Amino acid sequence: MLSKLVIAWGLMAGCVAIHAAGVSSALRWIRQPGIVADSFWPATRLFVTLAGWIVLLHLVEIAAWATYYAWRDAMPDFASAVYFSAVTYTTTGYGDLVLAPEWRLVGAVEALTGILMCGWSTGFFFAAVSRIVRTGEERP
């Protein structure tokens, strides 16, 4: 059990690294002088682009967990591993696929990681919107 928790911690750390790199990249992008959201369509395009980028980060993180589950035969096949990982990471938890008892704590760590990464994404998105609103208020 301890070895599986160490692996789960490593996967969580990998998700944090992926998210940190992705959010840092998006932050550098939205700070560029040419990125202006001073009207409806430019702002909408910016928000859609940011949302798409954030969702892509989450999908990469889900795929990392799924790859591990499939590699270690914790799920019957890769498609099942991706599905299980997605519903676990998002804490939807349908329960139609479950891990064997020796893997269940790993699934719980994935759910906690998903909560953390989604919260981080929400905070980042809020900060980006706040920055755009603040920048708009500073203009004459």
Coordinates of C-alpha atoms in Angstrom, one line a residue, residues 1-65:
M1 CA 0.0 0.0 0.0
L2 CA 2.8 2.4 0.8
S3 CA 4.4 1.9 -2.6
K4 CA 1.1 2.7 -4.3
L5 CA 0.8 5.9 -2.2
V6 CA 4.3 6.9 -3.2
I7 CA 3.4 6.4 -6.9
A8 CA 0.1 8.4 -6.4
W9 CA 2.2 11.2 -4.8
G10 CA 4.5 11.1 -7.9
L11 CA 1.5 11.3 -10.2
M12 CA 0.1 14.2 -8.2
A13 CA 3.5 16.0 -8.3
G14 CA 3.5 15.4 -12.1
C15 CA 0.1 17.0 -12.4
V16 CA 1.3 20.0 -10.4
A17 CA 4.3 20.4 -12.6
I18 CA 2.1 20.1 -15.8
H19 CA -0.3 22.7 -14.4
A20 CA 2.4 25.0 -13.2
A21 CA 4.1 25.0 -16.7
G22 CA 0.7 25.4 -18.4
V23 CA -0.6 28.2 -16.2
S24 CA 2.8 30.0 -16.3
S25 CA 2.7 29.8 -20.1
A26 CA -0.8 31.2 -20.3
L27 CA 0.2 33.9 -17.9
R28 CA 3.1 35.0 -20.0
W29 CA 0.8 34.9 -23.1
I30 CA -2.0 37.1 -21.6
R31 CA 0.6 39.6 -20.3
Q32 CA 1.9 40.3 -23.8
P33 CA 1.2 43.9 -24.8
G34 CA -0.7 42.9 -28.0
I35 CA -3.2 40.9 -26.0
V36 CA -6.1 43.3 -25.5
A37 CA -9.7 42.4 -24.6
D38 CA -11.2 45.9 -24.9
S39 CA -14.5 44.8 -26.4
F40 CA -16.9 41.8 -26.5
W41 CA -15.4 39.7 -29.2
P42 CA -11.7 40.0 -28.3
A43 CA -12.6 39.3 -24.7
T44 CA -14.7 36.3 -25.7
R45 CA -11.9 35.0 -27.9
L46 CA -9.4 35.4 -25.0
F47 CA -11.7 33.6 -22.5
V48 CA -12.4 30.7 -24.9
T49 CA -8.7 30.4 -25.6
L50 CA -7.8 30.3 -21.9
A51 CA -10.6 27.9 -21.1
G52 CA -9.5 25.6 -24.0
W53 CA -5.9 25.7 -22.7
I54 CA -6.9 24.9 -19.2
V55 CA -9.1 22.0 -20.3
L56 CA -6.2 20.7 -22.4
L57 CA -4.0 20.8 -19.3
H58 CA -6.6 18.8 -17.4
L59 CA -6.8 16.2 -20.2
V60 CA -3.0 15.8 -20.2
E61 CA -3.2 15.2 -16.4
I62 CA -6.0 12.7 -16.8
A63 CA -4.1 10.9 -19.5
A64 CA -1.1 10.6 -17.2
W65 CA -3.2 8.9 -14.5

